[in-house]
Short mmCIF file of C-alpha atoms in Angstrom, two decimals:
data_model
loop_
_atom_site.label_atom_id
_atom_site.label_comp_id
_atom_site.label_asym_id
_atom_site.label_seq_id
_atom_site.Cartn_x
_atom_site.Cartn_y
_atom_site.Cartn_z
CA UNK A 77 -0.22 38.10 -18.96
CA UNK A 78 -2.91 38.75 -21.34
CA UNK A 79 -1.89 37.09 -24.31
CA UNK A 80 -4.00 33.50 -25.00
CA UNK A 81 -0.46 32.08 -26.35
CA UNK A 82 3.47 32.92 -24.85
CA UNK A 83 6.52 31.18 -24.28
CA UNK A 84 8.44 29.57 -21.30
CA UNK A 85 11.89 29.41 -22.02
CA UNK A 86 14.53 27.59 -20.70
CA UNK A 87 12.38 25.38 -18.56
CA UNK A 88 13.99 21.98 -17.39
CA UNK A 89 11.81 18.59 -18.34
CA UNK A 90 13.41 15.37 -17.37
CA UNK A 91 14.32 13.36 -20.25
CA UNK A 92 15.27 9.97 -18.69
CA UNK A 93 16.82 8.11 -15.96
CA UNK A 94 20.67 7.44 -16.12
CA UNK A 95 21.59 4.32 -14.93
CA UNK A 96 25.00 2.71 -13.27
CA UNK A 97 24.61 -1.37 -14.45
CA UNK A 98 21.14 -2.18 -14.21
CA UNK A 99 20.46 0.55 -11.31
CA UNK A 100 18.99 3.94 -11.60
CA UNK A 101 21.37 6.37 -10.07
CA UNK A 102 20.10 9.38 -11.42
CA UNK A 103 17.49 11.40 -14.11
CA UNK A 104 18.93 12.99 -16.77
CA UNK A 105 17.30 16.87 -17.86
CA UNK A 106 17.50 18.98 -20.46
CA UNK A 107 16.10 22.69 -21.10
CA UNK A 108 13.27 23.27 -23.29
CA UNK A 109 11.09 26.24 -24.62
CA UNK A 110 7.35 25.62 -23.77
CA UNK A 111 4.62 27.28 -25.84
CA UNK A 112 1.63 27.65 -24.25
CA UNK A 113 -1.71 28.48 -26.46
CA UNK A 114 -5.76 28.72 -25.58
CA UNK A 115 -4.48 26.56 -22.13
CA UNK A 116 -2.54 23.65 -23.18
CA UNK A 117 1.06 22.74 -24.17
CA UNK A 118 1.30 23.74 -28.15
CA UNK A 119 5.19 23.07 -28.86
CA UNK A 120 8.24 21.76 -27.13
CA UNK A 121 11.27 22.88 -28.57
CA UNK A 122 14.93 22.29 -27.14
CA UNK A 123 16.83 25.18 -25.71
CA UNK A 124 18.99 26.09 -28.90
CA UNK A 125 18.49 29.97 -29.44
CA UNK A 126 15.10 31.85 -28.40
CA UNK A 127 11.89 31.86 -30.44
CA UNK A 128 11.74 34.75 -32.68
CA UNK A 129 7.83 34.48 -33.62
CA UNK A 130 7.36 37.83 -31.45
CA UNK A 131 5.36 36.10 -28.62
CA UNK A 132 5.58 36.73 -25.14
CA UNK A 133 8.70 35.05 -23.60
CA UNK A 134 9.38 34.97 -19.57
CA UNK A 135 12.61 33.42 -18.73
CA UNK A 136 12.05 30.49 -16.07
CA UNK A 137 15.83 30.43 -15.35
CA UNK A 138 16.12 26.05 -15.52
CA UNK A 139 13.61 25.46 -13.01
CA UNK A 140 11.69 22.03 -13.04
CA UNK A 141 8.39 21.71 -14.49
CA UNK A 142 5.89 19.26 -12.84
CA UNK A 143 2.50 18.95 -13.22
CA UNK A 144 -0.10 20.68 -11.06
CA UNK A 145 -1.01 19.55 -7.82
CA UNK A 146 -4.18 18.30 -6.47
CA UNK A 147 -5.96 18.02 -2.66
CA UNK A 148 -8.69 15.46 -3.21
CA UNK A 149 -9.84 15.56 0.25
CA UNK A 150 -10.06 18.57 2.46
CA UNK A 151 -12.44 20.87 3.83
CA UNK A 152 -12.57 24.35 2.82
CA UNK A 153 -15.73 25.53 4.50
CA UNK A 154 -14.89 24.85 8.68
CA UNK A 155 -11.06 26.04 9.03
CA UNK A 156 -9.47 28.36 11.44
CA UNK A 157 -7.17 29.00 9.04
CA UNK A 158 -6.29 32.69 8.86
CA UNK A 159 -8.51 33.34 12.19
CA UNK A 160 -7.30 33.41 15.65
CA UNK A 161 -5.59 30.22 16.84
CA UNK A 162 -6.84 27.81 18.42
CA UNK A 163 -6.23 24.13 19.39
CA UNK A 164 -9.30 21.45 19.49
CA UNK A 165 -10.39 20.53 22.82
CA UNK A 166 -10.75 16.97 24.43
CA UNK A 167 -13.13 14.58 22.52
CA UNK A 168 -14.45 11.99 25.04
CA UNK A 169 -16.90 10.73 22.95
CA UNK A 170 -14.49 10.30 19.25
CA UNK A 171 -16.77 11.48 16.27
CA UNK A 172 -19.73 11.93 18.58
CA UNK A 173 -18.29 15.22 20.87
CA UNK A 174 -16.77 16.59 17.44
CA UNK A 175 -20.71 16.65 16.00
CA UNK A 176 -21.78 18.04 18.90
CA UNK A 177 -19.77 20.50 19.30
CA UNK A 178 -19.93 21.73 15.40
CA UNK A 179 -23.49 21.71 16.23
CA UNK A 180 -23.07 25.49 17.82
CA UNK A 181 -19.54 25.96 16.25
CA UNK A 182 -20.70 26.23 12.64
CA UNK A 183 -23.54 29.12 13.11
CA UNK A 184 -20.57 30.89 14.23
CA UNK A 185 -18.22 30.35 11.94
CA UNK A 186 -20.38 31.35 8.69
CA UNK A 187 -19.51 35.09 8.96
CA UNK A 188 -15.89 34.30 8.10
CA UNK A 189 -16.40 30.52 6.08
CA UNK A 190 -15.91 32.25 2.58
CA UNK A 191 -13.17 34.77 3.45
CA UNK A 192 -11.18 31.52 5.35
CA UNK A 193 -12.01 28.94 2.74
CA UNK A 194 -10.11 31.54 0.34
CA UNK A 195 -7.33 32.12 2.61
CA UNK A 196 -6.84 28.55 2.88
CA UNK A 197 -6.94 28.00 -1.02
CA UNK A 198 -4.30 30.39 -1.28
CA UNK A 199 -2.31 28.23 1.33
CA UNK A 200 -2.67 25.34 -1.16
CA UNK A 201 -2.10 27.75 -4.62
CA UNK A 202 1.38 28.93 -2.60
CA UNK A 203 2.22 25.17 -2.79
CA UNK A 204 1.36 24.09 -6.86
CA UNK A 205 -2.17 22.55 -6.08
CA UNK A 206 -4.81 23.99 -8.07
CA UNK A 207 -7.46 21.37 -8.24
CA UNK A 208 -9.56 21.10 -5.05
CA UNK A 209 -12.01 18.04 -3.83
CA UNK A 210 -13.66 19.77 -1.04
CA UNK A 211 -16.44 18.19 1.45
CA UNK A 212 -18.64 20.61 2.39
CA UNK A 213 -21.23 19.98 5.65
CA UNK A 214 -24.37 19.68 4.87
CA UNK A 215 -26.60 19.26 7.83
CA UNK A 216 -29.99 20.69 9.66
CA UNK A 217 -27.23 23.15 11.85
CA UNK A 218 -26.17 25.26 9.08
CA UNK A 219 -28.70 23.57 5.76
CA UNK A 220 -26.95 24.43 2.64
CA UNK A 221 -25.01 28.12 3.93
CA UNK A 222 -21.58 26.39 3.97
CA UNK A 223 -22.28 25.35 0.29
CA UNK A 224 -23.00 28.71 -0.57
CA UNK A 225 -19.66 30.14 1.09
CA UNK A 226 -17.87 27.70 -0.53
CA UNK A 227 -19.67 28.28 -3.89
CA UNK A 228 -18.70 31.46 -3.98
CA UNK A 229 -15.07 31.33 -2.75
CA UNK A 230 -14.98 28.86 -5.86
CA UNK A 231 -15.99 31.43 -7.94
CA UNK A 232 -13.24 33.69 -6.82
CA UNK A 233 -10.93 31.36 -7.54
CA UNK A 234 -12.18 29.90 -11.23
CA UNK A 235 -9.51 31.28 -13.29
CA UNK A 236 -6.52 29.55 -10.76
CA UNK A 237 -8.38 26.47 -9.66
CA UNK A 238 -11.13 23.79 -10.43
CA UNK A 239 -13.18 22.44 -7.89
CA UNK A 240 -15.02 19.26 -6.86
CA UNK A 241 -17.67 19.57 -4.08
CA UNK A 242 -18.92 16.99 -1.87
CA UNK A 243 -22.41 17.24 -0.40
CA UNK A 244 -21.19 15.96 3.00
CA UNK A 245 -24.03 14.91 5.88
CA UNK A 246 -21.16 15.25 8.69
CA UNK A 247 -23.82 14.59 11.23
CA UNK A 248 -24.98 11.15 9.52
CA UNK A 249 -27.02 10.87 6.62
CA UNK A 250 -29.31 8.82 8.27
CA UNK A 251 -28.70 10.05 12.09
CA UNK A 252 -29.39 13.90 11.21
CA UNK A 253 -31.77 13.14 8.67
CA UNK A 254 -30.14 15.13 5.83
CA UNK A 255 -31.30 13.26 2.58
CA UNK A 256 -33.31 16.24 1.43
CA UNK A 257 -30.44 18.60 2.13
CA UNK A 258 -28.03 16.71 0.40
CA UNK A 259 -30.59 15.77 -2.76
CA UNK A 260 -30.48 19.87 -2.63
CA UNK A 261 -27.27 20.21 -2.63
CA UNK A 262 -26.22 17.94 -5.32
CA UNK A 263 -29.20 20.30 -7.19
CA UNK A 264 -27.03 23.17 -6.15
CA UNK A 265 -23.60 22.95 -6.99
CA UNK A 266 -22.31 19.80 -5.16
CA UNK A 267 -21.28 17.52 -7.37
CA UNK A 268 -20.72 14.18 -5.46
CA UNK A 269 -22.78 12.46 -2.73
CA UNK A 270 -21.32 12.03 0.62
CA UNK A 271 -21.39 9.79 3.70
CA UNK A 272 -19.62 9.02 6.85
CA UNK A 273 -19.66 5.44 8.64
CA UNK A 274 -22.85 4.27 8.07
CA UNK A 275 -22.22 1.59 11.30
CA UNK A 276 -20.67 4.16 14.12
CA UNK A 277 -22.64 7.44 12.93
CA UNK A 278 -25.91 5.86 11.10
CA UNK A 279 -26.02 2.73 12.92
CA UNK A 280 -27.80 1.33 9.89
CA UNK A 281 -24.80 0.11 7.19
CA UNK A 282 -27.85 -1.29 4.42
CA UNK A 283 -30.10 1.96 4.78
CA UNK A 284 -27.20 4.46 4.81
CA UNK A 285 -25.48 3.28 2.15
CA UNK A 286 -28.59 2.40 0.16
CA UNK A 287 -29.54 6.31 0.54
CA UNK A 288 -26.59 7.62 -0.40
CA UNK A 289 -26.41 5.42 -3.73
CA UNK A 290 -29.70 6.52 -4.44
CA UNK A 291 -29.03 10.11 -4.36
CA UNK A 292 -25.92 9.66 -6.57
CA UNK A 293 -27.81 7.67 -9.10
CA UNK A 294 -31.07 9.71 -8.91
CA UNK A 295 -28.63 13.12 -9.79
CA UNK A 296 -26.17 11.60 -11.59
CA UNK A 297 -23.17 12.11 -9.35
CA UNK A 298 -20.33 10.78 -7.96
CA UNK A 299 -19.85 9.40 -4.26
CA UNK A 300 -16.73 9.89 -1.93
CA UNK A 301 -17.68 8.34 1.91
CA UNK A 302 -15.84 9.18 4.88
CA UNK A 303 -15.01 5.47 6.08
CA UNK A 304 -13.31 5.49 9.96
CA UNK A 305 -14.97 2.04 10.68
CA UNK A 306 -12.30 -0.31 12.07
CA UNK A 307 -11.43 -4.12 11.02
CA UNK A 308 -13.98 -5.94 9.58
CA UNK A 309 -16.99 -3.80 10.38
CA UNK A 310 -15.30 -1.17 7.31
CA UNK A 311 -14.29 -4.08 5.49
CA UNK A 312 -18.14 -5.51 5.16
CA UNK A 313 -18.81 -1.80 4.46
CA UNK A 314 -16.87 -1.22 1.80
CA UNK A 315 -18.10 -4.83 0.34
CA UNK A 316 -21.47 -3.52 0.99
CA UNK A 317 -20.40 -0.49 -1.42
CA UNK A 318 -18.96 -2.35 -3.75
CA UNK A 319 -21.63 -4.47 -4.56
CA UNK A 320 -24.07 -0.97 -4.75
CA UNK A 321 -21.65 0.40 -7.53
CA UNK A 322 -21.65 -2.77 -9.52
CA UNK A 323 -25.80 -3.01 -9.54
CA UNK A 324 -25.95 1.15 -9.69
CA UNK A 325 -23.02 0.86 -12.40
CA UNK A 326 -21.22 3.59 -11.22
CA UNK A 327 -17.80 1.82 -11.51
CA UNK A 328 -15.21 4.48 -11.97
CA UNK A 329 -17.43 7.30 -9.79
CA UNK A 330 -17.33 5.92 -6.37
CA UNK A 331 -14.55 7.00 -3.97
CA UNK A 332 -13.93 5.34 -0.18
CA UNK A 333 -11.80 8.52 1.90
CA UNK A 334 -9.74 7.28 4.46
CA UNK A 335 -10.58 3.53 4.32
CA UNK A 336 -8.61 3.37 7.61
CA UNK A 337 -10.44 -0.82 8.12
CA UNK A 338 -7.49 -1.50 5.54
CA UNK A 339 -4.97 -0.93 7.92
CA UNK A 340 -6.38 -3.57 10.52
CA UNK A 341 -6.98 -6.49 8.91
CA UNK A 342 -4.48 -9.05 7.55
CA UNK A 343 -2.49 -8.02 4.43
CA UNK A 344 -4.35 -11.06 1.93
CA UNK A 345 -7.83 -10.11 3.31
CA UNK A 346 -6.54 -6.33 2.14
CA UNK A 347 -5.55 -7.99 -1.08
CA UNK A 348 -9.01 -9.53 -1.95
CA UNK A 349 -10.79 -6.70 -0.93
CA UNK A 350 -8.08 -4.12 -2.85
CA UNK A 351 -8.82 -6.87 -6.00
CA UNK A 352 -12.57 -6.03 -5.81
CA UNK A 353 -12.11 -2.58 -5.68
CA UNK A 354 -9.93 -1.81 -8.44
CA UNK A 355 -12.06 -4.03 -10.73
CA UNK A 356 -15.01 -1.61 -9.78
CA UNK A 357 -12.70 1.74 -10.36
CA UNK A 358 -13.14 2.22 -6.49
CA UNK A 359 -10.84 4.46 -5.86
CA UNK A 360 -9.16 5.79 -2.38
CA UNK A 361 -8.28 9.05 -0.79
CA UNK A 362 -5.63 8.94 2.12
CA UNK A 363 -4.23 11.76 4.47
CA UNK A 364 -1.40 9.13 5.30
CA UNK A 365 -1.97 9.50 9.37
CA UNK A 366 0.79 8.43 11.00
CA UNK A 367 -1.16 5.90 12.88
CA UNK A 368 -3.22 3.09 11.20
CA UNK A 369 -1.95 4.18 7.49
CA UNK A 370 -3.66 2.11 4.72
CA UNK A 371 -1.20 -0.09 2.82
CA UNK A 372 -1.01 2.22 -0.03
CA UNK A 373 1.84 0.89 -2.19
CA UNK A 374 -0.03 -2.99 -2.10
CA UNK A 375 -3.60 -0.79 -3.25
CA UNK A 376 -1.82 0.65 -6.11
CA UNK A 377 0.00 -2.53 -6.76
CA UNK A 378 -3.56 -4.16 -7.58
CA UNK A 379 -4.35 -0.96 -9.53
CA UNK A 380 -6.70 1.01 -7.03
CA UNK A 381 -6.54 4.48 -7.80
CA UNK A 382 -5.01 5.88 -4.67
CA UNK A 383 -4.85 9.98 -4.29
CA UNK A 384 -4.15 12.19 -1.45
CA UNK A 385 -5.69 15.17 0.57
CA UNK A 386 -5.00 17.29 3.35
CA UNK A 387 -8.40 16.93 5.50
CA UNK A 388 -8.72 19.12 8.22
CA UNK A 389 -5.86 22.01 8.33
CA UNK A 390 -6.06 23.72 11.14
CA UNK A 391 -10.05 23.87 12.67
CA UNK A 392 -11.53 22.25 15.32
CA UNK A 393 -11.43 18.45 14.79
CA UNK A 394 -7.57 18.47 13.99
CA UNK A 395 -4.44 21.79 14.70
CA UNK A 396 -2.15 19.78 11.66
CA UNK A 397 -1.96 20.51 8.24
CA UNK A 398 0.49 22.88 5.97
CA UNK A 399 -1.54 22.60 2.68
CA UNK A 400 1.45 21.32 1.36
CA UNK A 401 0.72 18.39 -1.60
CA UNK A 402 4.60 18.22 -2.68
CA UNK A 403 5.27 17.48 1.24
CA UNK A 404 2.45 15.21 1.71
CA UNK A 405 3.93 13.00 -1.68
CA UNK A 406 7.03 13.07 0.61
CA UNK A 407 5.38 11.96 3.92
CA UNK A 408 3.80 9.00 1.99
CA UNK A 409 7.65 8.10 0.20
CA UNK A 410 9.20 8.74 3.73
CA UNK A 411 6.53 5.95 5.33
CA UNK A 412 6.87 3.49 2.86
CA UNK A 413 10.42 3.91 2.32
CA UNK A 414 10.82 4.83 -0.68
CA UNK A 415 13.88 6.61 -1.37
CA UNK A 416 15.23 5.62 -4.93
CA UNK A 417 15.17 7.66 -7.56
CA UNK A 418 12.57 6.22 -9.48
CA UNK A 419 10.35 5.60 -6.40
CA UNK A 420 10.50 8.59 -4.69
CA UNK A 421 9.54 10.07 -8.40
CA UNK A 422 6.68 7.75 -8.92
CA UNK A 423 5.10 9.19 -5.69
CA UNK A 424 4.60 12.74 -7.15
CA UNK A 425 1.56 10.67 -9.17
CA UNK A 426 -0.35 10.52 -5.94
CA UNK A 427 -0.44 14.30 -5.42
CA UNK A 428 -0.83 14.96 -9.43
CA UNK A 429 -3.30 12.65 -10.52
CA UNK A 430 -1.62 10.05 -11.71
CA UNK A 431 0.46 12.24 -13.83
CA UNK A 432 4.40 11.35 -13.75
CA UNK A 433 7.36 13.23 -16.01
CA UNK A 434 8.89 9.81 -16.30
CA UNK A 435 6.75 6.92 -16.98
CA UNK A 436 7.63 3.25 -14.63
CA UNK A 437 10.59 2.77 -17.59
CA UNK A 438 11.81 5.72 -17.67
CA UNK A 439 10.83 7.51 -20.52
CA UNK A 440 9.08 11.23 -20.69
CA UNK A 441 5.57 10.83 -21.25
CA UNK A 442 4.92 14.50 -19.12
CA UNK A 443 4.54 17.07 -20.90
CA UNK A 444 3.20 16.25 -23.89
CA UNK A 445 2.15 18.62 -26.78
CA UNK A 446 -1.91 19.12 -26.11
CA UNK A 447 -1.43 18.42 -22.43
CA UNK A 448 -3.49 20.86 -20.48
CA UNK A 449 -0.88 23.35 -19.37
CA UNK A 450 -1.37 22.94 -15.63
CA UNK A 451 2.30 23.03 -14.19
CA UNK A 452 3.84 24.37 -11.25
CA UNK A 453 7.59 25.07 -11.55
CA UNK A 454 10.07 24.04 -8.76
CA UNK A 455 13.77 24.68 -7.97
CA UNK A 456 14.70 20.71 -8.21
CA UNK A 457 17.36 19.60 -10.40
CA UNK A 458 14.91 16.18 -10.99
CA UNK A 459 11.13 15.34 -9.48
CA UNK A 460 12.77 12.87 -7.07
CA UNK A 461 14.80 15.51 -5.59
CA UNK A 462 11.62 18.29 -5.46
CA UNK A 463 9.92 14.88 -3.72
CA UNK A 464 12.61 14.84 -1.20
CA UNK A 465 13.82 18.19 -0.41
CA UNK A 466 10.24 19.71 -0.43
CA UNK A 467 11.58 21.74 -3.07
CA UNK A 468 11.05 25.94 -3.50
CA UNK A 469 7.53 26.73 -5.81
CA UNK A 470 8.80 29.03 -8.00
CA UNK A 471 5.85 29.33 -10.41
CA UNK A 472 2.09 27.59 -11.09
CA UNK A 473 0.16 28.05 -14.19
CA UNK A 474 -3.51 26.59 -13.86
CA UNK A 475 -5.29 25.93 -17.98
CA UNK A 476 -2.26 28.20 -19.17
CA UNK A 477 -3.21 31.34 -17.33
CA UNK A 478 -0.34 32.70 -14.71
CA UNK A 479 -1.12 31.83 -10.78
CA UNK A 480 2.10 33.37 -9.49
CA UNK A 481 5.62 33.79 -11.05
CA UNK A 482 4.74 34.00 -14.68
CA UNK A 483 4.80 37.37 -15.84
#
């Protein structure tokens, strides 16, 4: 479509929830035209008789409009996506083997790590997501070549997607000595600073830490850390963190991935620590393993900001992963139990950003005229039901311009 402004008819929004007593039984739809304009949502009118303003119109045929999808946590540049299969191989030592053995896989893999990265976005495009937080290795092995491969397969994509790069030191900041690569990187297109267990992998929690903070603050980025430390050792690390943000005051840019110490330790030391965190704008990024999963509904109960990501799909550390957001909201509903209608709805905000058709009463605050028009359209009859079911991707606009399905 090459016109800046068109129409969506007959799209379905959710209106409300219907309600038997003082229960929600149900969310009530109607169909709308949507005009799109310069990339956001201009006018919402009901489904009464078509415009007649001579604008492009493509028919949508009632399916459900939700908002775009993201992945805040995966890694683009080391898949085996789209290559040969191939399952990972014993790790005797945990995190230690997997470094070692990256240590000759990645020289290998850079022939192929833009052409897979873009295979693998177009995994997650298929699906509605079109905002990506990838962590990209940055390390002595390969320096800042799986940057550049995933620089470029950005570029590709900049007209369907938007991008967040991590400059990650998967070998240890400390332990690989990668300070200088990742102060490049962060010069070069990264746009956060990264980290991974400053205890296990750097062995030094105050200098690791410390380092990474100063890179942020010294380039003005953001910081996501890869946290695997169990019990209280993670615990006094993400303390540790928090105090860094609050003297750096980066509250609101700092972002602990996995966090998995929050699943060990008893739920009111969780609690305090959550407290701290979400006073800070600390927020977390979970895959929702099936073993030792966070307690996510108590974390956004105190207000953290809690998002979710795919990690690794298919490469050498893990042979999982569908790229599928809309599944992994219902993986995270299906732990938790939550299977009302108005929770299993309230979990799409964990794959969307926060953003929700229905607000926690009920009433449509998504989408809104001047909302970006980021949308992927679903064959759902409500957002709990697209939760549920895994529902059909029909369609995905990304700033207003067509993905797939828009014609």
């Amino acid at each position: 479509m090459k016109h800046s402004s068109f129409w969506l008819t007959r799209v379905r929004l959710e209106t409300g929830w219907r309600y038997e007593g003082n229960a929600v039984s149900g969310t009530e739809t109607a169909l709308y035209h949507i005009r799109i304009s310069e990339g956001s949502i201009a006018e919402i009118q009901p489904a009464d008789a078509l415009p007649e303003d001579g604008l492009p119109q493509t028919d949508m045929g009632g399916a459900l409009m939700l908002p775009a999808m993201r992945d805040m946590h995966i890694h683009l540049d080391k898949t085996y996506y789209s290559g040969p299969w191939k399952a990972p191989g014993p790790a005797p030592k945990g995190i230690f083997s997997r470094i070692e053995e990256e240590e000759q896989l990645l020289p290998k893999l850079l022939p192929t790590a833009q052409h897979r990265a873009e295979q693998l976005i177009e995994l997650l495009l298929a699906s509605g997501t079109t905002h990506f937080r990838t962590h990209c290795n940055i390390d002595p092995v390969v320096g800042l070549r799986n940057l550049e491969a995933t620089l470029r397969a950005a570029e590709t994509y900049r007209d369907r997607a938007t991008f967040e790069i991590v400059a990650f030191p998967q070998h240890g900041l400390l332990r690989s000595k990668s300070a200088g690569l990742v102060r490049e990187a962060l010069r070069s297109g990264a746009s956060l600073a990264g980290g991974v267990d400053p205890a296990t992998v750097d062995g030094d929690i105050e200098k690791s830490l410390n380092t990474m903070m100063e890179l942020a603050v010294e380039t003005g980025a953001g910081v996501d850390l890869h946290l695997h430390d169990p019990g209280h050792l993670g615990v006094y690390t993400i303390q540790r963190l928090a105090d860094l943000t609050e003297q750096a005051g980066w509250q609101g840019r700092v972002t602990v991935s996995h966090a998995l110490a929050l699943a060990d330790i008893p739920p009111e030391e969780a609690a305090a620590v959550a407290a701290r965190m979400a006073d800070l704008g600390i927020s977390v990024t979970s895959s929702v393993p099936l073993g030792r999963t966070i307690p996510i509904p108590m974390l956004a109960k105190q207000g953290v900001r809690v998002e979710l990501g795919h990690d690794s799909i298919t490469d050498h550390w893990s042979p999982f992963g569908k790229g599928d957001s809309l599944e992994k909201a219902g993986t995270l509903a299906e732990r938790f139990g939550w299977g009302s209608e108005a929770a299993l709805g309230a979990s799409l905000g964990f794959v969307t950003g926060g953003r929700t058709p229905l607000n926690g009463e009920g009433r449509r605050v998504w989408p809104m005229p001047g909302d970006e028009a980021s949308a992927v359209f679903v064959d759902a009859s409500c957002s709990a039901e697209a939760v549920a079911r895994r529902a059909e991707r029909k369609a995905l606009l990304h700033r207003g311009k067509p993905v797939f399905g828009v014609k």
